[in-house]
C-alpha positions as MATLAB code, in Angstrom:
seq = 'IQFKSFAMRALVTGGAGFIGSNLCFELESQGMDVIAVDNFHSSKMDNLRGFKGRCLTQDVASEFEVKDKLDVIFHQAAITDPRYHNDQEVFEKNVEGFERMLKLSEKHQAKLVYASTAGLYGNGPIPMKEDQPKEILSPYGKSKLVADEMAEKLFARRHIVGLRYFNVFGLREATKGRPASMIYHLACQMKAGKAPRIFKWGEQVRDFVYVKDVVAANLCAMNGKSGIYNVGTGVGTTFNELIKVLNEVLKTSFEPEFFDMPYDPKTYQNNTVADVEHAKKGIGFTAAWDFKNAVADYLSLLQP';
ca = [
      -0.211    0.254    0.002;
       1.509    3.147   -1.308;
       0.556    6.734   -0.703;
       3.820    8.785   -1.244;
       2.064   10.867   -3.915;
      -0.076   12.249   -1.627;
       0.986   15.043    1.101;
      -1.561   13.447    3.482;
      -1.715   14.389    7.503;
      -2.605   11.555    9.915;
      -3.546   11.246   13.765;
      -2.307    8.013   15.642;
      -3.974    7.928   18.810;
      -2.177    5.830   21.210;
       0.777    6.006   19.361;
       3.055    5.115   21.391;
       1.406    1.867   22.148;
       1.735   -1.529   20.641;
      -0.161   -1.480   17.177;
       0.023    2.743   17.224;
       3.702    2.529   17.253;
       4.171    0.112   14.379;
       1.361    2.230   12.456;
       3.255    5.544   13.079;
       6.585    4.260   11.814;
       4.775    2.716    8.940;
       2.751    5.847    7.632;
       5.741    7.867    8.087;
       7.870    5.324    5.792;
       5.076    6.274    3.275;
       5.934   10.075    3.405;
       2.616   10.987    5.512;
       2.836   13.920    8.117;
       2.318   11.877   11.391;
       0.949   13.397   15.023;
       1.335   10.586   17.946;
      -0.828   11.011   20.716;
      -0.517    9.300   23.872;
      -0.981    9.718   27.648;
       1.829    7.396   28.615;
       0.190    5.354   31.290;
       0.558    1.832   29.780;
       2.765    2.808   26.591;
       6.247    3.830   26.599;
       8.374    6.404   24.652;
      10.703    3.504   23.821;
       8.059    2.716   21.193;
       8.627    5.790   19.185;
      12.573    5.755   19.513;
      13.619    7.127   16.086;
      10.295    8.704   15.183;
      10.556   11.652   13.359;
       6.907   12.762   13.449;
       5.299   14.958   16.174;
       4.235   13.275   19.495;
       1.653   15.038   21.892;
       1.176   13.864   25.494;
      -2.700   13.757   25.735;
      -5.324   11.547   27.060;
      -7.691   11.219   24.209;
     -10.893   10.903   26.607;
     -10.284   14.544   27.643;
     -10.865   17.531   25.707;
      -7.941   18.482   23.254;
      -7.453   20.153   19.814;
      -5.103   19.631   16.709;
      -4.806   22.923   14.807;
      -3.166   21.202   11.631;
      -5.518   19.796    9.040;
      -5.990   16.062    9.645;
      -6.877   13.655    6.418;
      -7.033   10.678    8.715;
      -7.143    9.169   12.193;
      -6.313    6.274   13.279;
      -7.577    5.547   16.796;
      -5.927    2.817   18.491;
      -6.019    4.283   22.033;
      -7.928    2.372   24.902;
      -7.726    0.639   28.018;
      -7.254   -2.812   26.515;
      -6.356   -5.195   29.569;
      -9.574   -6.930   29.777;
      -8.793   -7.647   33.397;
      -7.952   -3.891   34.356;
      -8.979   -3.254   37.811;
     -11.608   -0.774   37.350;
     -14.294   -1.613   34.997;
     -15.880    1.793   34.991;
     -13.218    3.412   33.794;
     -12.556    1.242   31.215;
     -15.823    1.605   29.800;
     -16.110    5.230   30.197;
     -12.464    6.246   29.083;
     -12.771    4.108   26.063;
     -16.562    5.443   25.215;
     -15.566    8.803   25.757;
     -12.357    8.679   23.806;
     -14.368    7.157   20.969;
     -17.058   10.133   21.023;
     -14.177   12.409   20.907;
     -12.574   10.816   17.835;
     -16.025   10.975   16.082;
     -16.302   14.894   16.705;
     -12.599   15.279   15.529;
     -12.938   13.373   12.481;
     -16.405   15.161   11.389;
     -14.670   18.667   12.284;
     -11.775   17.817   10.004;
     -13.398   15.917    7.505;
     -11.178   13.319    8.048;
     -11.376    9.781    7.534;
     -11.502    7.632   10.873;
     -10.113    3.983   11.187;
     -10.605    2.657   14.672;
      -9.235   -0.366   16.717;
     -12.279   -3.045   17.740;
     -11.827   -6.015   18.936;
     -12.607   -9.779   18.336;
     -13.279  -10.193   21.904;
     -17.133   -9.137   21.074;
     -17.400  -12.482   20.077;
     -16.804  -14.131   23.222;
     -17.183  -18.011   22.887;
     -19.609  -17.723   19.573;
     -19.204  -20.247   16.708;
     -16.041  -20.046   14.696;
     -15.061  -18.809   12.444;
     -16.392  -15.715   13.757;
     -18.505  -13.536   11.461;
     -18.857   -9.733   12.009;
     -22.588   -9.804   12.116;
     -23.063  -13.144   14.356;
     -24.208  -12.371   17.849;
     -22.082  -10.813   20.323;
     -21.027  -12.032   23.733;
     -19.533   -9.510   26.241;
     -17.120  -10.991   28.397;
     -15.386   -7.790   29.891;
     -15.836   -3.898   30.026;
     -13.343   -3.445   27.331;
     -15.484   -5.621   25.052;
     -18.394   -3.710   26.184;
     -16.952   -0.403   25.214;
     -16.011   -1.657   21.732;
     -19.191   -2.937   21.120;
     -20.743    0.867   22.245;
     -18.124    2.339   19.641;
     -19.167   -0.262   16.919;
     -22.924    0.580   17.177;
     -22.236    4.470   17.255;
     -20.161    4.200   14.162;
     -22.553    1.898   12.492;
     -25.144    4.821   12.789;
     -22.420    6.939   10.630;
     -21.531    4.623    7.768;
     -24.140    5.823    5.222;
     -22.586    9.430    5.313;
     -18.858    9.062    6.566;
     -15.936    7.145    5.948;
     -15.724    5.610    9.264;
     -14.020    1.571    9.448;
     -13.695   -0.359   12.189;
     -11.089   -3.027   12.913;
     -11.923   -6.030   14.897;
      -8.529   -7.217   15.886;
      -7.737  -11.005   16.686;
      -4.909  -11.934   18.552;
      -2.034   -9.310   17.715;
       1.670  -10.248   18.062;
       4.708   -8.547   17.132;
       7.655   -5.982   17.646;
       6.799   -3.547   20.297;
       4.425   -5.025   22.348;
       6.559   -5.883   25.388;
       5.702   -2.680   27.132;
       2.173   -4.207   27.253;
       3.176   -6.452   30.142;
       0.925   -9.321   31.048;
      -1.579   -8.325   28.129;
       1.036   -8.942   25.612;
       0.536  -12.173   23.547;
       1.236  -15.736   24.516;
       3.813  -15.794   22.017;
       5.776  -12.906   23.463;
       5.422  -14.714   26.903;
       5.712  -18.105   25.804;
       9.168  -17.076   23.644;
      10.626  -15.370   26.615;
      10.121  -18.054   28.957;
      12.151  -20.396   26.342;
      14.374  -18.141   25.573;
      15.306  -18.100   29.269;
      15.874  -22.035   29.141;
      12.693  -22.385   31.129;
       9.461  -24.842   30.193;
       6.576  -22.734   28.606;
       3.945  -22.555   30.625;
       0.078  -23.109   29.508;
      -3.141  -23.801   30.564;
      -4.346  -27.511   30.485;
      -4.264  -28.955   28.280;
      -2.773  -26.503   25.638;
      -6.003  -26.790   23.031;
      -7.183  -23.534   23.345;
      -7.141  -21.867   19.736;
      -6.115  -18.403   18.569;
      -6.301  -16.686   15.238;
      -2.960  -14.950   16.281;
      -1.971  -12.310   13.357;
       1.186  -10.353   12.638;
       1.345   -6.713   13.557;
       2.666   -6.121   10.308;
      -0.764   -7.735    8.725;
      -2.577   -5.141   11.004;
      -0.737   -2.481    9.836;
      -1.200   -2.902    6.444;
      -5.299   -3.426    7.451;
      -5.310   -0.226    8.755;
      -3.964    1.022    5.278;
      -6.125   -0.882    3.243;
      -9.187    0.680    5.594;
      -8.200    4.053    4.376;
      -9.875    3.342    0.786;
     -12.175    0.640    1.481;
     -15.709    0.676    2.068;
     -17.145    2.120    5.729;
     -17.830   -0.825    8.103;
     -16.526   -3.038   10.385;
     -14.143   -5.680    9.653;
     -12.582   -8.624   11.326;
      -8.193   -8.429   11.078;
      -7.269  -11.651   11.350;
      -5.618  -14.843    9.186;
      -8.975  -17.030    9.106;
      -6.613  -19.961   10.765;
      -6.374  -21.331   14.280;
      -3.578  -22.182   16.253;
      -3.595  -24.246   19.748;
      -1.087  -23.557   22.099;
       0.553  -26.723   21.727;
       0.938  -26.163   18.076;
       2.551  -22.686   19.177;
       5.432  -24.379   21.424;
       5.845  -26.484   18.403;
       6.469  -23.702   15.916;
       8.417  -21.697   19.013;
      10.536  -25.022   19.371;
      11.299  -25.056   15.290;
      12.395  -21.255   15.145;
      14.223  -21.101   18.667;
      15.968  -24.307   17.912;
      14.991  -25.715   21.141;
      12.817  -28.951   22.411;
      10.738  -27.827   25.365;
       7.703  -29.712   26.545;
       4.980  -27.405   27.845;
       3.764  -27.142   31.412;
       0.504  -27.235   32.161;
      -1.249  -25.721   34.662;
      -4.988  -25.023   35.753;
      -6.911  -22.421   34.092;
      -7.067  -19.194   36.444;
      -9.874  -17.633   34.899;
     -13.528  -17.865   35.283;
     -14.308  -19.881   31.929;
     -17.477  -17.740   31.591;
     -15.044  -14.457   30.849;
     -12.236  -16.420   28.920;
     -12.382  -16.982   25.006;
     -11.433  -20.538   24.305;
     -11.254  -20.448   20.670;
     -11.221  -17.030   18.224;
     -10.889  -17.861   14.485;
     -12.031  -15.077   11.999;
     -13.890  -15.201    8.926;
     -12.019  -13.000    6.601;
     -14.297  -12.931    3.541;
     -15.573   -9.578    4.642;
     -12.527   -7.551    4.802;
     -11.415   -9.307    1.694;
     -14.558   -7.810   -0.311;
     -14.857   -4.417    1.711;
     -11.507   -2.941    2.301;
      -9.026   -5.766    0.303;
      -7.407   -7.097    3.168;
      -5.941  -10.235    3.157;
      -3.275  -11.278    5.518;
       0.069  -11.888    3.676;
       1.884  -13.488    6.749;
       1.694  -17.369    7.648;
       2.086  -18.313   11.255;
       5.515  -19.864   11.271;
       7.425  -17.246    9.219;
       5.721  -14.409   11.246;
       7.180  -16.036   14.008;
      10.658  -16.364   12.993;
      10.495  -12.942   11.381;
       9.397  -11.553   14.870;
      11.603  -13.569   17.239;
      14.485  -12.485   14.366;
      13.879   -8.844   15.598;
      13.594   -9.525   19.401;
      17.310  -11.077   19.176;
      20.028   -8.769   19.705;
];
């Protein structure tokens, strides 16, 4: 996806976060004028090391103004930890932040691309389709459903695209801490010479999607149709299969160490696999990275 022929200005909220920082660097490489916004509560400035654009320290759930004319807003900022200690704050901050981005994009007549979540599908049937019944397992999921419902009312007259991310992994996710991907946590354990620890009996399934593909989906959304789309690969990987791939990439031979599920089964997604047809038709997005190659690329970037 190339935009170098356009003199465009983009605002990226959550710009120092995992996905936001990756997006900032890619947009900058495309020749766009990029403004990153972050409150730095859960993200780190280190994620933007080398970034040449502007960076604003700001909570997007609070009133703020951008004087420069914006062409597109990529709204990635949110409290994303489904087990964050303050449920009301998660819901209110996320919804207020989205409302402000709706107003800001309208004021600037800018396109709005925002992060939603596959968490809305709960333990529903797979592959998960955008229009299937929702099963809300957390305040984070509830906040994203409200955002999606607000956006749907505006699709007919504005360019707004919601992207329901599945299980994203990749460079710069370490700053997320506990909510970082299983890939990150297990790889760290194995690189430290420890057996990878997973829930009994490792048959939980995830649609792991590489952050480079997620960034590509955001770029596709700029020229796609307004709507809500899954961002995944359409391929499910069990935790046992994940450990097998990590062993192959790291050239190790660890066996998993199983332990009891610590979470309430009612709030934990056992299986996530995206139906990818709607995204293919609506925004022209198809994941380019297969799982093993993505893991190998990621871990090569993590190594000194």
